[in-house]
Structure formats: structure tokens, C-alpha cells
Amino acid sequence: MEPREPKYYSSAPVESSTLVDGHGRRVRDLRISITDRCNLRCTYCMPAEGLPWLPRADVLTYEEIARIAKVCVDRWAFDAIRITGGEPTLRADVVSLFELLAPLGVDLAMTTNAIRLVDLAVPLRNAGLKRVNISLDTLDAATFERITRRDDLGRTIAGIDAAIAAGLAPVKINTVVMRGVNDHEILDLVEFARDRGVGLRFIEFMPLDAGQGWTLDQVVPAREILETIDAAFPLSGDAIPTSGHVEPAERFAFADGRGDVGVIASVTEPFCGDCDRVRITADGRLRTCLFALDESDLREVVRSGGSDDDLAAVIARAVAGKWAGHRIGNVDFIRPDRSMSQIGG
Ligand code: SAM
Ligand code: SF4
């Protein structure tokens, strides 16, 4: 098919070597969703029946993804790329995507529910994946089924162990804490992570649950989570200073020297002031915030024959308009139409 003429973007070359938004924040972390499909149905992310999946033709190909990523790395020295979804390991031949991205030489990570890692951890590491964040909200099989609507706790834990054995490092566990659902398991999860020597970060429940009934009173504030942990596993003083990349998690070391724990207070203490990331959805929309209400269509640029300069111009314009921060809980807060699985968490 002949490429169509580029339509609505300028082809002015973008020359600066770093990408800075309108609030002076340097943007250098790219989160790429490669599918909106999933093998779980977490209540905080999707309805039981799933969501209307994107038609395959609408989803960026691996070559399109690699091209956009290369523009960001070559022009603005982006140094971190995280592959996510939906569940990224469901995408056919996902290993080959990492082979395409590895030559970019960035910190290449993936967020996954781990169910397929028993088979994929070693091939993914060999292809260039460096580290994984794995979602695990409970160690109890019945609670796992209540949250994810699937009976897969065993495979998830096997996947975590496969990631550790494959040398993907660091392995970090992400736990979304919901009042009355899994908040009684905070200490069990801390013990689990410390026993395995993996990282652990507790995430506040955000209103990106496909309209399934998020309310503020279901959110367990990060401060409360830290107090619960500190009472049983004393934490040593101040948060660990971040080195290099902006970390949404505030991390604290255990006083006994056995690891650390983080909290991501996206609702009660948003870290927007330091945010250095942008996201691309599986259908190629650039989003400059999880809660953004507008998107820029990178797929259209790529598929209509736009040049790398065109792509860079659209990305730079979107980043210039990156807003200062979201306002969850305020009366003027508007939820985005997309759920977490459709954005790429
Ligand atoms: N399927 C993969 C997984 O679960 O790790 C990757 C995609 S998932 C959308 C990415 C992250 O978003 C997971 O850590 C998940 O727990 C988190 N997440 C999803 N919905 C959320 C919500 N409403 N609030 C907070 N975190 C959420
Ligand atoms: Fe799937 Fe991840 Fe959403 Fe759970 S959080 S439904 S594993 S995309």
C-alpha cells in the first residue's frame, strides 16, 4: 500500500537533545503498551467480561513500536523503556520485540502478571529484557480468585520464581492495596518479598478501573501502609534518595538491613512534580499522563508515511502540553475513558 500524505503535523525538525515539558520536567521514560488483552480480569482494572478488544490491525506492529522508541532514544536520550499492557506476554512472539529494542541500549523492563514467565523468562532475558515488575496482590488462593477472577495464584508465584532464576534483576512485586480486600495481607507480602530477596511496592488503588466502582474509601493511603509495615518490620528513618531516574515509589529500607519496601501514593500524594514519563497505548496513542484526557495519534503519523521528524514534532508538541499534575479526589477531576489495561500501567 502506498503511504498516504502526512496530514496534520508539521515536519519541522526537532533539534534539542533533551525533551522538556512546559513545566521544566525532563521526559525520558517511555511506557509502551503492546496489547489491551489479558488473561486475568483484575477487579481494579477490568470488568469480568473483559473490554472490547482492539482489532489486531489497529495495534502497532513491533516494527512500528521500535521505530517510535528509536526516535525517542536517538533524539532525546530516553534511557528507560517499559513494555506493558494488558498482559504483554500474551502478544505473539513477544521475544522478538525485545530483540528489536535491545540494540537501543536502554533500561529495558516489563510489567507483567507473571503467569507466562515459567516459559518466557529465559527467552526474554536472552533477548534483552533486563528486569520485571510483577503484579501480586495476595498470597491467598481464594483472594487471588476474588481479585483476578482466575485461579492462577500457583502459576503467578511460579512465574516470580522463574524470573528470579532467569536472572531478571531486580524483580519487583507490585501490590494494589484495596480496603477490605487485601489490606490484611500487607505483612504477609512483606515477608514473602524479603524471603525471596525481591523488591515490593504497594500501590494506591486508582480510579482507572473501567468504571467498576472505585471510591476514595477503598484506597488505603500509603502512610497507613507504611505505619502497618513499620510496626512489624521497623523501617529505618527517611526515604531512600532516588538515584538517576524518577521513582514513583517512595522507598524505605528495613532497619535490619534485609531489603526495602516502597509505596506509590498516586492518589493521596501524587508524584506529578517529578514525572519523567510518557505512555503509548497499544493502538499508538501518545499519552503524557495516566489521567490525560487527550492523546496524540502516533500511529497515524507512522502509517501515513510521516518521517521521523514528523513523529518527533508530534511527540514534542504533546510533551510541551503535559499537564502539571492530576487532581484525583478534587471536584474537577475527570476520569479518563480508558481503563488501566487500555492505557498501559
Ligand atoms: N498485566 C500486567 C500486570 O498486571 O502487571 C501489566 C499491565 S497492568 C495494567 C500494570 C499495573 O497496573 C499493574 O501493576 C496493576 O496492578 C496496576 N493497576 C491496574 N489497575 C490499577 C488501578 N485501578 N489502580 C492502581 N494500579 C492499577
Ligand atoms: Fe490484566 Fe494487569 Fe489489568 Fe490485571 S492489572 S486485568 S493482569 S492488565
XYZ file of C-alpha atoms and ligand atoms in Angstrom:
380
model
C 0.000 0.000 0.000
C 1.304 3.465 -0.897
C 1.895 5.666 2.132
C -0.671 8.420 2.395
C 0.364 12.043 2.639
C 1.021 13.209 6.187
C -1.914 15.378 7.207
C -1.943 17.446 10.278
C 1.538 17.602 11.712
C 4.426 19.826 10.828
C 7.689 18.391 9.587
C 9.854 20.923 11.368
C 12.959 19.129 12.635
C 13.237 18.912 16.395
C 16.732 19.752 17.449
C 17.077 19.812 21.202
C 18.839 16.795 22.699
C 16.572 16.520 25.694
C 12.816 16.662 25.830
C 11.494 19.079 28.416
C 7.831 19.736 29.080
C 6.114 23.065 29.664
C 6.791 22.797 33.404
C 10.527 22.221 33.038
C 10.448 18.472 33.659
C 12.739 16.363 31.519
C 10.876 13.461 29.892
C 12.953 10.355 29.236
C 10.945 7.308 30.263
C 8.707 5.620 27.691
C 5.965 3.170 28.704
C 4.683 1.173 25.778
C 1.542 -0.948 25.921
C 1.665 -3.733 23.351
C -1.789 -5.214 23.870
C -5.023 -4.377 25.651
C -5.861 -8.086 26.133
C -5.309 -10.008 29.324
C -5.550 -13.494 30.787
C -6.745 -12.092 34.145
C -9.700 -9.874 34.961
C -8.496 -7.913 37.990
C -11.465 -6.137 39.535
C -9.459 -2.898 39.831
C -8.677 -2.900 36.116
C -11.334 -4.667 34.030
C -14.880 -5.997 34.133
C -15.462 -9.772 34.341
C -16.425 -9.958 30.674
C -13.293 -8.096 29.566
C -13.430 -4.999 27.389
C -13.991 -4.561 23.658
C -10.518 -5.572 22.443
C -8.772 -3.513 19.793
C -8.925 -5.034 16.314
C -5.496 -6.506 15.519
C -4.968 -4.140 12.601
C -5.267 -1.183 14.987
C -2.439 -2.384 17.210
C 1.070 -1.118 16.454
C 3.373 -3.721 14.913
C 6.690 -4.444 16.607
C 8.489 -2.581 13.834
C 6.284 0.490 14.377
C 6.922 0.339 18.128
C 10.672 0.015 17.622
C 10.695 2.955 15.234
C 8.927 5.263 17.693
C 11.168 4.090 20.527
C 14.273 4.747 18.441
C 13.141 8.306 17.713
C 12.799 8.954 21.452
C 16.162 7.384 22.293
C 18.148 8.877 19.412
C 16.760 12.410 19.667
C 16.241 12.937 23.334
C 18.296 10.240 25.036
C 15.329 8.490 26.585
C 17.016 5.921 28.801
C 14.177 3.721 30.016
C 11.570 1.727 28.146
C 8.954 -0.363 29.886
C 6.756 -2.794 27.985
C 3.314 -3.294 29.446
C -0.318 -3.973 28.562
C -2.878 -5.527 29.066
C -0.730 -8.552 29.576
C 2.323 -8.122 27.341
C 3.294 -11.803 27.412
C 0.085 -12.665 25.541
C 1.266 -10.900 22.411
C 2.516 -13.373 19.784
C 6.288 -13.736 19.622
C 6.872 -11.100 22.282
C 10.516 -12.205 22.497
C 11.170 -10.724 19.065
C 10.057 -7.286 20.265
C 12.810 -7.337 22.881
C 15.295 -8.361 20.197
C 14.284 -5.244 18.259
C 14.520 -2.948 21.291
C 17.687 -4.325 22.907
C 20.082 -2.538 20.498
C 18.736 0.803 21.775
C 20.806 0.120 24.889
C 18.294 1.475 27.410
C 16.984 0.131 30.696
C 14.519 -2.352 29.214
C 11.820 -3.517 31.609
C 8.400 -5.165 31.500
C 5.342 -5.153 33.732
C 3.556 -8.500 33.783
C 1.247 -10.710 35.806
C 3.952 -13.424 35.515
C 1.584 -16.216 34.508
C 3.569 -16.978 31.345
C 7.022 -16.355 32.781
C 7.738 -20.009 33.500
C 8.103 -20.436 29.735
C 9.229 -16.947 28.803
C 11.610 -15.651 31.486
C 14.768 -17.159 29.993
C 13.999 -16.358 26.318
C 13.041 -12.802 27.276
C 16.223 -12.297 29.271
C 18.255 -13.682 26.384
C 16.510 -11.267 24.029
C 17.470 -8.227 26.126
C 14.842 -7.815 28.842
C 16.639 -6.641 31.978
C 14.045 -6.572 34.723
C 10.399 -7.153 35.536
C 7.702 -5.691 37.722
C 5.216 -8.382 38.638
C 1.709 -7.850 39.952
C 0.850 -9.903 43.038
C -1.907 -8.662 45.330
C -2.381 -11.627 47.627
C -0.867 -14.922 48.736
C -4.246 -16.489 49.404
C -5.741 -18.571 46.582
C -9.339 -17.568 47.323
C -8.470 -13.857 47.489
C -6.438 -14.194 44.294
C -9.523 -15.612 42.577
C -11.710 -12.880 44.054
C -9.397 -10.154 42.762
C -8.335 -11.589 39.401
C -11.393 -13.772 38.709
C -8.991 -16.575 37.762
C -7.486 -19.485 39.672
C -3.855 -18.725 38.878
C -2.000 -17.970 42.110
C 0.260 -21.022 41.676
C 1.321 -20.062 38.171
C 1.930 -16.459 39.251
C 4.252 -17.494 42.073
C 5.991 -19.979 39.774
C 6.444 -17.111 37.317
C 8.031 -14.927 40.005
C 10.438 -17.725 40.853
C 11.196 -18.246 37.152
C 12.040 -14.544 36.784
C 14.410 -14.708 39.759
C 16.030 -17.892 38.450
C 16.450 -16.377 34.984
C 18.450 -13.509 36.461
C 15.976 -10.769 35.599
C 17.058 -8.251 38.173
C 15.732 -6.591 40.086
C 12.408 -8.424 40.266
C 9.896 -6.069 41.850
C 6.428 -7.020 43.039
C 3.588 -4.513 42.649
C 0.629 -4.830 45.008
C -2.519 -2.764 44.622
C -3.990 -2.417 48.102
C -7.761 -2.266 48.471
C -9.550 -1.656 51.744
C -11.300 -4.788 52.992
C -9.951 -6.926 50.149
C -6.233 -7.483 50.692
C -5.104 -4.851 53.203
C -4.848 -7.562 55.879
C -2.105 -9.233 53.819
C 0.400 -6.381 53.760
C 2.733 -8.049 56.261
C 2.480 -11.489 54.612
C 3.511 -9.923 51.315
C 6.416 -8.129 53.001
C 7.629 -11.457 54.390
C 7.209 -13.138 51.008
C 9.311 -10.461 49.284
C 12.007 -10.411 51.960
C 12.287 -14.216 51.902
C 12.887 -14.158 48.158
C 15.056 -11.058 48.169
C 12.803 -9.220 45.712
C 11.518 -5.641 45.775
C 7.971 -4.839 46.841
C 5.885 -1.753 46.174
C 2.401 -1.105 47.429
C 0.264 0.963 45.046
C -2.757 3.013 45.995
C -5.908 1.944 44.153
C -6.532 4.480 41.360
C -9.765 5.390 39.517
C -8.768 3.560 36.329
C -10.948 0.509 36.918
C -13.151 0.712 33.821
C -15.922 2.293 35.868
C -16.353 -0.647 38.204
C -16.976 1.394 41.301
C -13.720 2.954 42.510
C -14.339 5.143 45.557
C -11.886 7.039 47.718
C -12.771 4.988 50.791
C -11.395 1.847 49.104
C -7.976 3.493 48.859
C -5.581 2.562 51.643
C -3.300 5.604 51.982
C 0.417 4.964 51.569
C 1.106 6.479 55.026
C -1.176 3.903 56.606
C 0.550 1.095 54.702
C 3.950 2.297 55.926
C 2.738 2.504 59.539
C 1.450 -1.059 59.339
C 4.780 -2.285 57.996
C 6.894 -0.242 60.400
C 5.043 -1.662 63.416
C 6.063 -5.215 62.466
C 9.223 -4.727 60.400
C 10.832 -1.484 61.593
C 11.884 0.853 58.811
C 14.968 2.999 59.103
C 14.131 6.685 59.023
C 13.916 8.708 55.867
C 13.040 7.581 52.368
C 15.932 6.228 50.305
C 17.104 9.001 47.961
C 16.445 8.191 44.313
C 19.433 7.837 42.036
C 19.054 8.800 38.391
C 15.531 8.006 37.307
C 12.460 9.387 38.947
C 10.912 6.652 41.044
C 7.183 6.949 41.650
C 7.720 4.764 44.700
C 8.963 6.271 47.903
C 11.244 3.550 49.273
C 12.281 2.784 52.823
C 14.981 0.381 53.997
C 14.215 -2.203 56.668
C 16.176 -1.436 59.841
C 17.531 -4.999 59.910
C 19.189 -4.458 56.528
C 17.090 -7.077 54.729
C 15.855 -5.124 51.745
C 13.418 -2.264 51.357
C 9.794 -1.559 50.594
C 8.130 1.141 48.516
C 4.779 2.854 48.383
C 3.261 4.565 45.364
C 0.919 7.217 46.693
C -0.631 8.107 43.344
C -3.885 9.199 44.953
C -3.002 10.719 48.317
C 0.432 12.214 47.492
C 0.862 12.289 43.703
C 4.441 12.446 42.445
C 3.483 14.503 39.364
C 6.045 17.215 40.133
C 8.844 14.803 39.253
C 7.109 12.843 36.495
C 9.501 11.997 33.642
C 7.358 9.607 31.605
C 5.030 9.370 28.656
C 2.957 6.430 27.529
C 1.977 4.902 24.221
C -1.179 2.815 24.053
C -1.349 -0.407 22.063
C -3.113 1.494 19.267
C -0.353 4.051 19.087
C -1.777 6.991 21.054
C 0.731 9.049 22.997
C -0.494 9.958 26.486
C 1.501 12.355 28.628
C -0.235 11.354 31.860
C -2.103 8.256 33.098
C -5.058 10.563 33.658
C -4.701 12.593 30.465
C -7.927 13.383 28.651
C -6.289 13.911 25.267
C -3.965 11.798 23.160
C -1.765 12.247 20.095
C -2.087 9.741 17.278
C 1.415 8.427 16.513
C 0.036 5.500 14.510
C -1.490 7.885 12.022
C 1.863 9.620 11.601
C 3.658 6.309 11.053
C 1.062 4.759 8.749
C 0.557 7.842 6.621
C 4.213 7.979 5.689
C 5.349 10.557 8.207
C 9.097 10.968 8.680
C 10.991 10.612 11.949
C 10.975 14.424 12.123
C 7.188 14.361 11.858
C 6.973 11.815 14.657
C 9.352 13.848 16.801
C 7.332 17.015 16.188
C 4.083 15.372 17.321
C 5.754 13.909 20.411
C 7.444 17.202 21.297
C 4.197 19.132 20.917
C 2.318 16.695 23.134
C 5.045 16.804 25.777
C 5.044 20.607 25.751
C 1.417 20.394 26.840
C 1.986 17.749 29.534
C -0.053 18.993 32.441
C 1.385 19.811 35.847
C -0.460 17.003 37.554
C -3.720 15.200 38.123
C -6.266 16.053 40.767
C -7.854 12.777 41.882
C -10.313 13.458 44.679
C -10.906 17.079 43.638
C -14.357 18.042 42.396
C -12.961 18.973 38.993
C -11.236 15.597 38.472
C -12.441 13.842 35.317
C -11.718 10.153 34.849
C -10.219 9.210 31.505
C -12.321 6.972 29.260
C -9.651 4.307 29.172
C -9.010 1.760 31.927
C -5.524 0.903 33.184
C -5.397 -2.128 30.862
C -6.206 0.105 27.880
C -3.601 2.715 28.788
C -0.760 0.517 29.954
C 0.054 0.837 33.634
N -0.899 -7.093 33.136
C 0.298 -6.570 33.672
C 0.270 -6.544 35.174
O -0.804 -6.678 35.738
O 1.319 -6.382 35.780
C 0.658 -5.211 33.133
C -0.444 -4.225 32.939
S -1.235 -3.685 34.425
C -2.453 -2.584 33.770
C 0.032 -2.640 35.071
C -0.080 -2.297 36.534
O -1.224 -1.505 36.738
C -0.201 -3.492 37.477
O 0.793 -3.411 38.478
C -1.560 -3.319 38.074
O -1.619 -3.803 39.379
C -1.745 -1.830 38.004
N -3.133 -1.396 38.046
C -4.143 -1.763 37.247
N -5.287 -1.130 37.577
C -4.977 -0.321 38.631
C -5.719 0.593 39.433
N -7.019 0.816 39.218
N -5.074 1.241 40.421
C -3.751 1.020 40.650
N -2.996 0.192 39.916
C -3.598 -0.489 38.932
Fe -4.658 -7.863 33.390
Fe -2.732 -6.471 34.554
Fe -5.242 -5.466 34.322
Fe -4.828 -7.491 35.977
S -3.917 -5.443 36.144
S -6.506 -7.326 34.459
S -3.240 -8.629 34.964
S -3.856 -5.888 32.668
